[in-house]
Coordinates of C-alpha atoms and ligand atoms in Angstrom, one line a residue:
M34 CA -7.5 10.4 75.8
S35 CA -8.7 11.2 79.3
E36 CA -6.9 12.4 82.4
S37 CA -7.9 11.0 85.7
L38 CA -7.8 13.2 88.8
D39 CA -8.9 13.5 92.4
V40 CA -10.7 16.8 91.7
V41 CA -11.6 18.8 88.7
I42 CA -12.3 22.5 89.3
V43 CA -14.2 24.6 86.7
G44 CA -13.1 28.2 86.9
A45 CA -9.8 30.0 87.8
G46 CA -11.3 33.0 89.5
F47 CA -10.6 33.6 93.2
A48 CA -12.6 30.5 94.2
G49 CA -10.7 28.2 91.8
L50 CA -7.4 29.6 92.8
Y51 CA -7.8 29.2 96.5
L52 CA -9.3 25.7 96.2
S53 CA -6.6 24.5 93.9
H54 CA -4.0 25.8 96.4
R55 CA -5.6 23.9 99.2
L56 CA -5.9 20.8 97.1
Q57 CA -2.3 21.0 96.0
E58 CA -1.1 21.5 99.6
S59 CA -3.1 18.4 100.6
G60 CA -1.3 16.3 97.9
R61 CA -4.5 15.7 95.8
S62 CA -4.3 15.7 92.1
V63 CA -6.3 18.6 90.6
K64 CA -6.9 20.3 87.3
V65 CA -8.5 23.7 86.9
L66 CA -10.3 24.3 83.6
E67 CA -10.7 27.9 82.7
Q68 CA -12.4 29.5 79.7
G69 CA -10.3 32.7 79.9
S70 CA -6.7 33.0 78.9
D71 CA -5.6 33.9 82.4
V72 CA -6.7 33.7 86.0
G73 CA -9.1 36.2 87.7
G74 CA -12.6 35.2 86.6
T75 CA -14.8 38.3 86.8
W76 CA -11.8 40.5 87.0
Y77 CA -10.4 39.0 83.9
W78 CA -13.5 39.7 81.8
N79 CA -14.9 42.9 83.3
R80 CA -12.4 45.5 82.0
Y81 CA -14.8 48.3 81.2
P82 CA -13.7 51.8 82.0
G83 CA -14.2 52.6 85.7
A84 CA -14.4 48.9 86.7
R85 CA -13.4 48.6 90.3
C86 CA -14.5 46.7 93.4
D87 CA -17.3 48.0 95.6
A88 CA -15.8 46.3 98.6
E89 CA -12.8 48.0 100.2
S90 CA -9.4 46.6 99.1
L91 CA -8.2 45.6 102.6
A92 CA -11.3 43.5 103.1
Y93 CA -11.6 42.2 99.5
S94 CA -8.5 40.0 99.6
F95 CA -7.5 36.6 100.8
S96 CA -6.9 36.0 104.5
F97 CA -5.5 32.5 104.3
S98 CA -1.9 33.6 104.1
S99 CA -0.7 36.3 106.5
A100 CA 2.5 36.7 104.4
L101 CA 0.4 37.4 101.4
E102 CA -1.8 39.9 103.2
Q103 CA 1.2 41.7 104.7
D104 CA 3.2 41.7 101.4
W105 CA 0.6 42.9 99.0
H106 CA 0.1 46.6 98.7
W107 CA -3.3 47.9 97.7
T108 CA -3.0 51.5 96.4
E109 CA -6.6 52.6 96.6
R110 CA -9.5 52.3 99.0
Y111 CA -11.4 50.6 96.2
A112 CA -9.1 48.8 93.9
A113 CA -9.5 49.2 90.2
Q114 CA -9.9 46.1 87.9
P115 CA -6.2 46.1 86.7
E116 CA -5.0 46.0 90.3
I117 CA -7.3 43.2 91.3
L118 CA -6.3 41.2 88.2
A119 CA -2.7 41.8 89.1
Y120 CA -3.4 40.4 92.6
A121 CA -5.1 37.3 91.2
R122 CA -2.0 36.8 89.0
H123 CA 0.3 37.3 91.9
V124 CA -1.6 34.7 93.9
A125 CA -1.4 32.2 91.1
D126 CA 2.4 32.7 90.7
R127 CA 3.2 33.0 94.4
F128 CA 1.5 29.7 95.2
G129 CA 2.6 27.9 92.0
L130 CA -0.9 27.3 90.8
R131 CA -0.6 27.9 87.1
S132 CA 0.8 24.4 86.3
R133 CA -2.6 22.9 87.3
I134 CA -4.7 25.4 85.3
Q135 CA -5.6 24.8 81.7
F136 CA -6.7 28.1 80.1
D137 CA -8.8 28.7 77.0
T138 CA -10.8 25.7 77.9
R139 CA -14.6 25.8 78.1
V140 CA -16.3 23.0 79.9
V141 CA -19.5 21.9 78.0
S142 CA -20.6 19.0 80.2
A143 CA -20.1 17.2 83.5
S144 CA -21.7 13.8 84.1
W145 CA -21.8 11.5 87.1
S146 CA -21.4 7.8 86.5
D147 CA -23.4 5.7 89.1
T148 CA -21.3 2.7 88.4
A149 CA -17.8 4.1 88.3
E150 CA -18.8 6.8 91.0
L151 CA -16.8 9.3 89.0
W152 CA -17.4 12.6 87.3
T153 CA -16.6 12.9 83.6
V154 CA -16.0 16.5 82.5
E155 CA -15.8 17.3 78.8
T156 CA -14.5 20.4 77.2
E157 CA -15.5 22.2 74.0
A158 CA -12.4 20.8 72.3
G159 CA -13.5 17.2 73.2
E160 CA -11.0 16.6 76.0
I161 CA -12.2 14.4 78.8
F162 CA -11.2 14.6 82.5
T163 CA -12.5 12.1 85.1
A164 CA -12.4 12.8 88.8
N165 CA -13.8 11.7 92.1
F166 CA -15.0 15.2 92.8
C167 CA -16.0 18.1 90.6
V168 CA -16.2 21.6 91.9
M169 CA -18.0 24.4 90.1
A170 CA -16.1 27.6 90.8
T171 CA -17.8 29.2 87.9
G172 CA -18.8 32.6 89.5
C173 CA -22.1 34.1 90.1
L174 CA -22.0 36.9 87.5
S175 CA -20.1 35.3 84.7
V176 CA -22.7 34.8 81.9
P177 CA -23.5 38.2 80.3
Q178 CA -27.1 39.0 79.5
R179 CA -27.6 40.3 76.0
P180 CA -30.8 42.4 76.0
V181 CA -33.6 41.6 73.6
I182 CA -33.8 44.8 71.6
E183 CA -34.8 44.9 68.0
G184 CA -31.9 45.6 65.7
L185 CA -29.1 45.2 68.3
D186 CA -27.1 43.1 65.8
D187 CA -27.6 45.7 63.1
F188 CA -25.5 48.4 64.7
E189 CA -22.5 49.1 62.6
G190 CA -20.5 51.5 64.8
N191 CA -18.2 50.4 67.6
F192 CA -20.0 48.0 69.9
Y193 CA -18.9 46.9 73.4
Q194 CA -20.4 44.8 76.2
A195 CA -19.2 45.9 79.7
S196 CA -18.6 42.3 80.8
Q197 CA -16.7 41.2 77.7
W198 CA -14.5 44.3 77.2
P199 CA -11.6 44.2 74.8
H200 CA -8.1 43.7 76.1
E201 CA -6.8 46.6 74.0
P202 CA -7.4 50.2 75.1
V203 CA -10.7 51.7 73.9
N204 CA -10.7 55.4 73.1
F205 CA -13.9 57.4 73.1
N206 CA -12.3 60.7 72.0
G207 CA -14.3 62.6 69.4
Q208 CA -17.2 60.1 69.5
R209 CA -20.9 60.2 70.2
V210 CA -21.4 57.3 72.6
G211 CA -24.6 55.7 73.9
I212 CA -24.8 53.4 76.9
I213 CA -27.7 51.1 77.8
G214 CA -27.8 49.9 81.4
T215 CA -27.5 51.7 84.7
G216 CA -26.6 49.0 87.2
S217 CA -23.3 48.9 89.0
S218 CA -21.4 48.4 85.7
G219 CA -23.1 51.3 83.9
I220 CA -22.9 53.6 86.9
Q221 CA -19.1 53.0 87.2
A222 CA -18.5 53.3 83.4
I223 CA -20.6 56.4 82.7
P224 CA -18.5 59.1 84.5
V225 CA -15.3 57.7 82.9
I226 CA -16.7 57.5 79.4
A227 CA -18.2 61.0 79.8
G228 CA -14.6 62.2 80.6
E229 CA -13.5 61.1 77.1
A230 CA -16.5 61.2 74.7
D231 CA -17.7 64.2 72.7
H232 CA -21.2 63.3 73.7
L233 CA -22.7 60.6 75.9
T234 CA -26.3 59.5 75.9
V235 CA -27.4 57.3 78.8
F236 CA -30.4 55.1 78.1
Q237 CA -31.9 54.4 81.5
R238 CA -34.8 52.0 82.0
T239 CA -34.7 51.7 85.8
P240 CA -32.7 54.2 88.0
N241 CA -30.6 52.6 90.7
F242 CA -29.6 53.9 94.1
S243 CA -26.0 54.8 94.3
V244 CA -23.8 56.0 97.2
P245 CA -20.5 57.8 96.8
A246 CA -17.3 55.7 97.1
H247 CA -15.1 58.6 98.2
N248 CA -12.3 56.5 96.6
G249 CA -8.7 57.7 97.0
A250 CA -5.2 56.6 97.6
L251 CA -4.7 54.6 100.8
D252 CA -2.6 56.3 103.5
P253 CA 0.4 54.0 104.2
T254 CA 0.3 54.8 107.9
W255 CA -3.4 53.8 108.1
V256 CA -2.6 50.6 106.1
D257 CA 0.2 49.6 108.5
A258 CA -1.9 50.2 111.5
F259 CA -4.8 48.2 110.0
K260 CA -2.5 45.4 109.0
A261 CA -1.1 45.2 112.5
N262 CA -4.6 44.2 113.5
Y263 CA -5.3 42.0 110.4
P264 CA -6.2 38.7 112.2
A265 CA -8.7 40.5 114.4
H266 CA -10.3 42.3 111.4
R267 CA -10.5 39.1 109.4
T268 CA -12.2 37.3 112.3
N269 CA -14.6 40.2 112.5
H270 CA -15.4 40.0 108.8
K271 CA -16.0 36.3 108.9
L272 CA -18.1 36.1 112.1
G273 CA -20.1 39.2 111.9
N274 CA -23.9 39.2 111.4
G275 CA -23.6 41.2 108.2
S276 CA -22.2 40.7 104.8
G277 CA -18.6 40.2 105.7
F278 CA -17.3 43.6 104.5
G279 CA -16.6 44.4 108.2
D280 CA -15.5 47.6 109.7
L281 CA -12.3 49.2 108.5
D282 CA -11.6 51.2 111.7
I283 CA -8.1 50.7 113.0
E284 CA -9.4 49.0 116.1
P285 CA -11.7 46.1 115.2
R286 CA -15.2 46.5 116.5
A287 CA -17.2 43.8 118.3
Q288 CA -18.2 40.9 115.9
M289 CA -21.9 41.0 116.5
I290 CA -22.9 44.6 116.7
D291 CA -26.5 45.2 117.8
P292 CA -28.0 47.1 114.9
I293 CA -29.3 50.6 115.6
L294 CA -33.0 50.3 114.8
F295 CA -35.0 53.0 113.1
E296 CA -37.7 53.2 115.7
S297 CA -35.1 54.0 118.4
L298 CA -34.1 57.1 116.4
S299 CA -35.5 60.6 116.0
D300 CA -35.6 61.8 112.5
G301 CA -32.7 64.1 113.3
Q302 CA -30.6 61.2 114.7
A303 CA -31.4 59.0 111.7
T304 CA -30.5 61.8 109.3
S305 CA -27.1 62.4 111.1
L306 CA -26.3 58.7 110.9
L307 CA -27.0 58.7 107.2
E308 CA -25.1 62.0 106.7
E309 CA -22.1 60.4 108.5
A310 CA -22.3 57.2 106.4
W311 CA -22.8 59.2 103.1
S312 CA -19.7 61.3 103.9
R313 CA -17.6 58.2 104.8
G314 CA -18.7 56.6 101.6
G315 CA -19.3 53.0 100.4
A316 CA -21.9 50.3 100.6
R317 CA -21.7 50.4 104.4
F318 CA -24.2 53.2 104.0
M319 CA -26.8 50.5 104.0
A320 CA -25.9 49.5 107.6
A321 CA -26.1 53.0 109.1
I322 CA -29.7 52.2 110.2
G323 CA -29.7 48.5 111.0
D324 CA -33.1 47.6 109.8
T325 CA -33.1 49.4 106.5
L326 CA -33.6 46.1 104.7
M327 CA -36.3 44.8 107.1
N328 CA -38.5 47.8 107.9
E329 CA -40.5 49.6 105.2
S330 CA -40.6 52.9 107.2
A331 CA -36.8 52.8 107.8
N332 CA -36.3 52.0 104.1
A333 CA -38.6 54.8 103.0
F334 CA -36.7 57.3 105.2
V335 CA -33.3 56.2 103.7
Q336 CA -34.8 56.4 100.2
R337 CA -35.9 60.0 100.8
F338 CA -32.5 60.9 102.1
V339 CA -30.8 59.6 98.9
H340 CA -33.5 61.3 96.7
A341 CA -32.6 64.6 98.5
K342 CA -28.9 64.0 97.8
I343 CA -29.6 63.4 94.1
S344 CA -31.6 66.6 94.0
E345 CA -28.7 68.5 95.6
I346 CA -26.2 67.1 93.2
V347 CA -28.1 67.2 89.9
E348 CA -28.9 70.7 88.8
D349 CA -31.8 70.0 86.4
P350 CA -34.8 68.9 88.6
V351 CA -36.3 66.9 85.8
I352 CA -33.1 64.8 85.4
A353 CA -32.8 64.5 89.2
E354 CA -36.3 63.1 89.4
A355 CA -35.6 60.7 86.5
L356 CA -32.4 59.5 88.3
S357 CA -34.3 58.9 91.6
P358 CA -35.4 55.3 92.0
T359 CA -39.0 54.9 93.2
S360 CA -39.7 51.3 91.9
H361 CA -37.9 49.4 94.7
P362 CA -36.8 49.7 98.3
I363 CA -33.2 50.9 98.6
G364 CA -30.8 48.0 98.8
T365 CA -33.2 45.4 97.5
R366 CA -31.3 45.8 94.2
R367 CA -27.6 45.8 94.8
I368 CA -26.6 49.2 96.0
C369 CA -24.2 50.9 93.6
V370 CA -21.0 52.6 94.8
D371 CA -19.9 55.4 92.4
S372 CA -17.4 58.1 91.7
N373 CA -19.2 61.2 90.4
Y374 CA -22.1 59.4 88.9
Y375 CA -24.9 61.9 89.6
A376 CA -22.7 64.9 89.0
T377 CA -21.9 63.6 85.5
F378 CA -25.4 64.5 84.4
N379 CA -24.6 68.2 85.0
E380 CA -22.1 68.0 82.1
P381 CA -23.5 69.7 79.0
H382 CA -22.4 66.9 76.8
V383 CA -24.1 64.2 78.8
R384 CA -27.8 63.3 78.3
L385 CA -30.2 61.1 80.0
V386 CA -32.9 59.4 78.0
N387 CA -35.6 58.0 80.3
L388 CA -36.7 54.8 78.6
R389 CA -39.8 54.6 80.9
S390 CA -41.3 57.6 79.1
D391 CA -39.5 57.2 75.8
P392 CA -38.7 53.5 75.2
I393 CA -36.3 52.2 72.6
L394 CA -38.1 51.1 69.5
K395 CA -35.1 49.7 67.7
I396 CA -31.4 50.0 67.1
T397 CA -30.3 50.7 63.5
A398 CA -26.9 50.7 61.8
N399 CA -26.0 54.1 63.1
G400 CA -28.0 54.9 66.2
V401 CA -30.9 54.3 68.6
K402 CA -34.5 55.0 67.6
T403 CA -36.8 55.8 70.6
E404 CA -40.5 56.5 70.5
S405 CA -39.8 60.2 70.2
E406 CA -36.5 60.6 68.4
F407 CA -33.5 59.1 66.6
I408 CA -30.1 59.4 68.3
E409 CA -27.1 59.0 66.1
L410 CA -24.2 57.2 67.7
D411 CA -20.6 56.2 66.7
T412 CA -20.3 53.8 69.7
L413 CA -22.8 51.8 71.6
V414 CA -22.0 50.2 75.0
I415 CA -24.3 47.8 76.8
A416 CA -24.0 47.1 80.5
T417 CA -27.1 45.0 80.8
G418 CA -26.1 42.5 83.5
F419 CA -25.8 38.8 83.9
D420 CA -27.7 35.6 84.1
A421 CA -26.7 35.5 87.7
M422 CA -26.0 32.6 90.1
T423 CA -27.4 29.8 88.0
G424 CA -26.3 31.0 84.5
A425 CA -22.9 29.5 84.3
L426 CA -24.0 26.2 85.9
L427 CA -27.0 25.7 83.6
K428 CA -25.0 26.7 80.5
M429 CA -23.1 23.4 80.9
Q430 CA -24.9 20.1 80.6
I431 CA -24.6 18.7 84.1
S432 CA -26.1 15.3 84.8
G433 CA -26.2 13.4 88.0
R434 CA -27.6 10.1 89.2
E435 CA -29.5 8.2 86.6
G436 CA -28.5 10.8 84.0
R437 CA -30.9 13.4 85.4
S438 CA -30.0 16.9 84.3
L439 CA -29.5 19.8 86.7
A440 CA -31.5 22.0 84.3
E441 CA -34.5 19.7 84.7
I442 CA -34.1 19.5 88.5
W443 CA -33.7 23.3 88.8
S444 CA -36.5 24.1 86.3
E445 CA -38.5 25.9 89.0
G446 CA -35.4 27.5 90.5
P447 CA -32.1 26.3 92.1
K448 CA -32.4 23.7 94.9
T449 CA -29.4 23.2 97.1
Y450 CA -28.4 22.3 100.6
L451 CA -26.4 25.2 102.1
G452 CA -25.7 26.4 98.6
L453 CA -22.9 23.8 98.5
M454 CA -24.5 20.7 96.9
T455 CA -27.6 19.5 95.2
A456 CA -29.4 16.2 95.9
G457 CA -28.8 13.7 93.1
F458 CA -25.4 15.1 92.2
P459 CA -22.9 13.3 94.4
N460 CA -19.4 14.8 94.9
L461 CA -20.4 17.9 93.0
F462 CA -19.7 21.0 95.0
M463 CA -20.5 24.6 94.2
I464 CA -18.6 27.6 95.5
T465 CA -20.8 30.5 96.6
G466 CA -23.8 28.7 95.0
P467 CA -27.5 29.7 95.2
G468 CA -28.7 29.2 98.8
S469 CA -25.5 30.6 100.3
P470 CA -24.7 34.2 101.2
S471 CA -22.8 34.5 98.0
V472 CA -23.6 37.7 96.2
L473 CA -25.0 39.4 99.3
S474 CA -21.5 39.0 100.9
N475 CA -17.9 39.9 100.6
M476 CA -17.0 37.2 98.0
M477 CA -13.6 36.6 99.4
V478 CA -15.0 35.8 102.8
S479 CA -17.6 33.4 101.3
I480 CA -15.1 31.8 98.9
E481 CA -12.6 31.0 101.7
Q482 CA -15.4 29.7 104.0
H483 CA -16.7 27.3 101.3
V484 CA -13.3 26.1 100.2
D485 CA -12.3 25.5 103.9
W486 CA -15.5 23.6 104.5
I487 CA -15.1 21.5 101.4
M488 CA -11.5 20.6 102.3
D489 CA -12.5 19.6 105.8
C490 CA -15.3 17.5 104.3
L491 CA -12.9 15.7 101.9
S492 CA -10.5 14.9 104.8
D493 CA -13.3 13.6 106.9
M494 CA -14.6 11.4 104.1
E495 CA -11.1 10.0 103.6
T496 CA -10.7 9.2 107.3
K497 CA -14.1 7.5 107.4
E498 CA -13.6 5.8 104.0
R499 CA -16.6 7.4 102.5
H500 CA -16.6 7.7 98.7
S501 CA -19.5 9.9 97.9
I502 CA -21.5 12.6 99.5
E503 CA -24.8 14.3 98.5
P504 CA -27.6 16.0 100.4
A505 CA -30.6 14.1 101.5
E506 CA -33.7 15.4 99.7
S507 CA -35.4 16.2 103.0
A508 CA -32.5 18.4 104.2
Q509 CA -32.3 20.1 100.9
A510 CA -36.1 20.8 100.9
A511 CA -35.9 22.3 104.4
W512 CA -32.9 24.5 103.4
V513 CA -34.6 25.8 100.3
E514 CA -37.6 26.7 102.4
H515 CA -35.4 28.3 105.1
V516 CA -33.7 30.5 102.5
Q517 CA -37.1 31.7 101.3
V518 CA -38.3 32.3 104.9
V519 CA -35.3 34.4 105.6
A520 CA -35.6 36.3 102.3
N521 CA -39.3 36.9 103.0
S522 CA -38.5 38.4 106.4
T523 CA -36.6 41.1 104.5
L524 CA -37.6 43.6 101.8
F525 CA -35.3 41.9 99.3
P526 CA -38.1 40.1 97.4
Q527 CA -39.6 43.5 96.5
G528 CA -36.5 44.5 94.5
G529 CA -37.4 42.6 91.3
S530 CA -33.7 42.1 90.8
W531 CA -31.3 39.6 89.4
Y532 CA -31.2 38.2 93.0
L533 CA -34.6 36.8 92.0
G534 CA -33.8 36.0 88.4
A535 CA -36.2 38.8 87.5
N536 CA -33.8 40.3 84.8
I537 CA -33.9 37.2 82.6
P538 CA -37.1 36.6 80.6
G539 CA -38.6 33.2 81.6
K540 CA -36.2 32.6 84.5
P541 CA -38.0 31.1 87.5
R542 CA -38.5 33.7 90.3
L543 CA -36.8 32.5 93.4
F544 CA -34.7 34.6 95.8
M545 CA -31.3 32.9 95.4
P546 CA -28.8 34.1 98.0
Y547 CA -29.1 33.4 101.7
A548 CA -29.8 36.6 103.5
A549 CA -29.1 35.8 107.1
G550 CA -25.5 37.0 107.1
V551 CA -22.1 35.4 106.8
G552 CA -21.5 34.7 110.5
P553 CA -24.8 32.9 111.2
Y554 CA -24.4 31.0 107.9
R555 CA -20.9 29.9 108.8
E556 CA -22.2 28.7 112.2
I557 CA -24.8 26.5 110.5
C558 CA -22.2 25.0 108.1
D559 CA -19.9 24.3 111.0
S560 CA -22.6 22.7 113.1
V561 CA -23.6 20.5 110.1
A562 CA -20.0 19.3 109.9
R563 CA -19.7 18.8 113.7
E564 CA -22.8 16.6 113.6
D565 CA -21.2 14.2 111.2
Y566 CA -22.4 16.2 108.2
R567 CA -26.1 16.4 109.2
G568 CA -28.4 16.3 106.2
F569 CA -25.8 14.6 103.9
D570 CA -25.9 11.0 102.8
F571 CA -22.7 9.1 102.2
A572 CA -21.8 6.0 100.3
Ligands
LIG193 P1 -27.5 44.9 86.4 O1 -27.3 45.5 87.8 O2 -28.3 43.8 86.2 O3 -27.9 46.2 85.5 C1 -28.3 46.0 84.2 C2 -28.8 47.2 83.7 O4 -29.2 47.0 82.3 C3 -30.1 47.7 84.4 O5 -30.1 49.1 84.5 C4 -31.2 47.2 83.4 O6 -32.4 47.9 83.5 C5 -30.5 47.5 82.1 N1 -31.1 46.7 81.0 C6 -31.2 45.4 80.9 N2 -31.9 45.0 79.8 C7 -32.3 46.2 79.2 C8 -33.0 46.5 78.1 N3 -33.5 45.5 77.3 N4 -33.3 47.8 77.8 C9 -32.8 48.8 78.6 N5 -32.1 48.5 79.7 C10 -31.8 47.2 80.0 O7 -26.0 44.6 85.8 P2 -24.6 45.1 86.2 O8 -24.6 46.6 86.2 O9 -23.6 44.5 85.3 O10 -24.3 44.6 87.7 C11 -24.6 43.3 88.0 C12 -24.0 43.0 89.3 O11 -22.6 42.8 89.2 C13 -24.1 44.1 90.4 O12 -25.3 44.2 91.0 C14 -22.9 43.8 91.3 O13 -23.3 42.7 92.2 C15 -21.9 43.2 90.3 N6 -21.0 44.3 89.9 C16 -20.2 44.7 90.9 C17 -19.3 45.8 90.6 C18 -18.4 46.2 91.7 O14 -17.9 45.5 92.5 N7 -18.2 47.5 91.7 C19 -19.3 46.4 89.4 C20 -20.2 45.9 88.4 C21 -21.0 44.8 88.7 P3 -33.6 47.3 84.3 O15 -33.2 47.4 85.8 O16 -34.8 48.1 84.0 O17 -33.8 45.9 83.9

């Protein structure tokens, strides 16, 4: 039996929730298919100890409903995973979205029929849904990457993957714990696990730059004053030339702030700006000197500043050096935001194993064998990242015109127009897809922008009696090139990061997100729409 709909959405994270709300409001029939047992997407799965957002709560939230933004009370500057999940559940309940969501449902394929001009979406259980439009709201970091390490499956102790954490509480008391992976997830989990475990061994291959969160309870007076200016702040987040995290001063700043360039600063001035940003805390540290991601000298200066901070915090100079990244410019791998990460290595029961000098040879039933020693463990945690941006899309069999598969068309890297659609796949939208600011931005800002753009597009198509939309090959090729030109004008490609697919063996290397900032990107999308969807073909 198949169900026929206007729109099928895959994924009930924040993107799926907001889009289903807008579609319901517009009177269209919609079904959301979600593999988890509840809403929340990344915040449903990533329950590891210490998991919290690296964007500030007042900015990492929906802006589409002023009643919602006024009513919801965030308790901390950076909300922890349970609070964000509670927010996602609240949104689902408040806007009556659950009745359209089918949980515990994994989509295995989506195929376009050239004759019927419909998408057919099939689930693992064999259910079939047909729809005029299919929207992939599948998230950018939703397919965990399991490392290739000999013997990983042989470990007989407790084993946990950060991004697939159990729903029951995990207790590390009295245990010898090992953790592999020192990206954002590992850096958040390590101090918390160290607080419980008898002994913690951190297996680090590449050190990452991390800045202090200075997290804490939000002051209700500050929150009230900020919320009094919420519309102006939201406009600022959406139209600014940065990543959409915006300022969180009570008085909103100008939208397009002229960046302070490194060459205009003396060393003393640059250091004071960095000191101020370090003591304020958070990822906005990266914006203290405006061209940190464009200018190698600026970047090297900021790197040295953080190296000095690590040396101040970490008592053992050998460990401090091992924790200090030298393999990539700061910010070209996602900057981490931590609570007591570096200081954790001063604890006598916490050990750093530098895999660069002492690689893992294999994992056995009861521990990890490195080149120089065997470390016995009761528990092993892996925080080894994701097949980012394309992983969830390519895990499904998606086929477009003439049955051509997305995997084949993207075999040299993702090709999209605006990160919203791909040529040859009519009526298939992606939310925060490769080629859009996506993972370089505040996801809530980017999700709302994509959903609003798609809704306007659907209405426009209805008015003009157009049944299908897809990018012209030429517009797509020009956009793919533009995304690369913008990336190559920055230091990002030097990061060797998951932004480029570099963490997955065999994945094509292509810088996937659009690095020009959320404001300029929005302006491009809006101008495309204003010019009768320039670059798109309609049937
Ligand atoms: P990640 O940044 O990709 O880090 C994965 C870590 O695992 C790296 O340290 C990597 O080392 C290591 N690793 C992978 N394979 C390994 C192997 N075979 N042997 C040893 N080490 C190995 O993944 P993540 O920490 O999950 O973060 C991914 C992204 O999710 C973040 O960049 C961020 O965008 C998002 N995130 C956000 C938050 C937040 O909002 N606070 C929290 C968590 C995650 P190499 O670098 O040497 O490969």
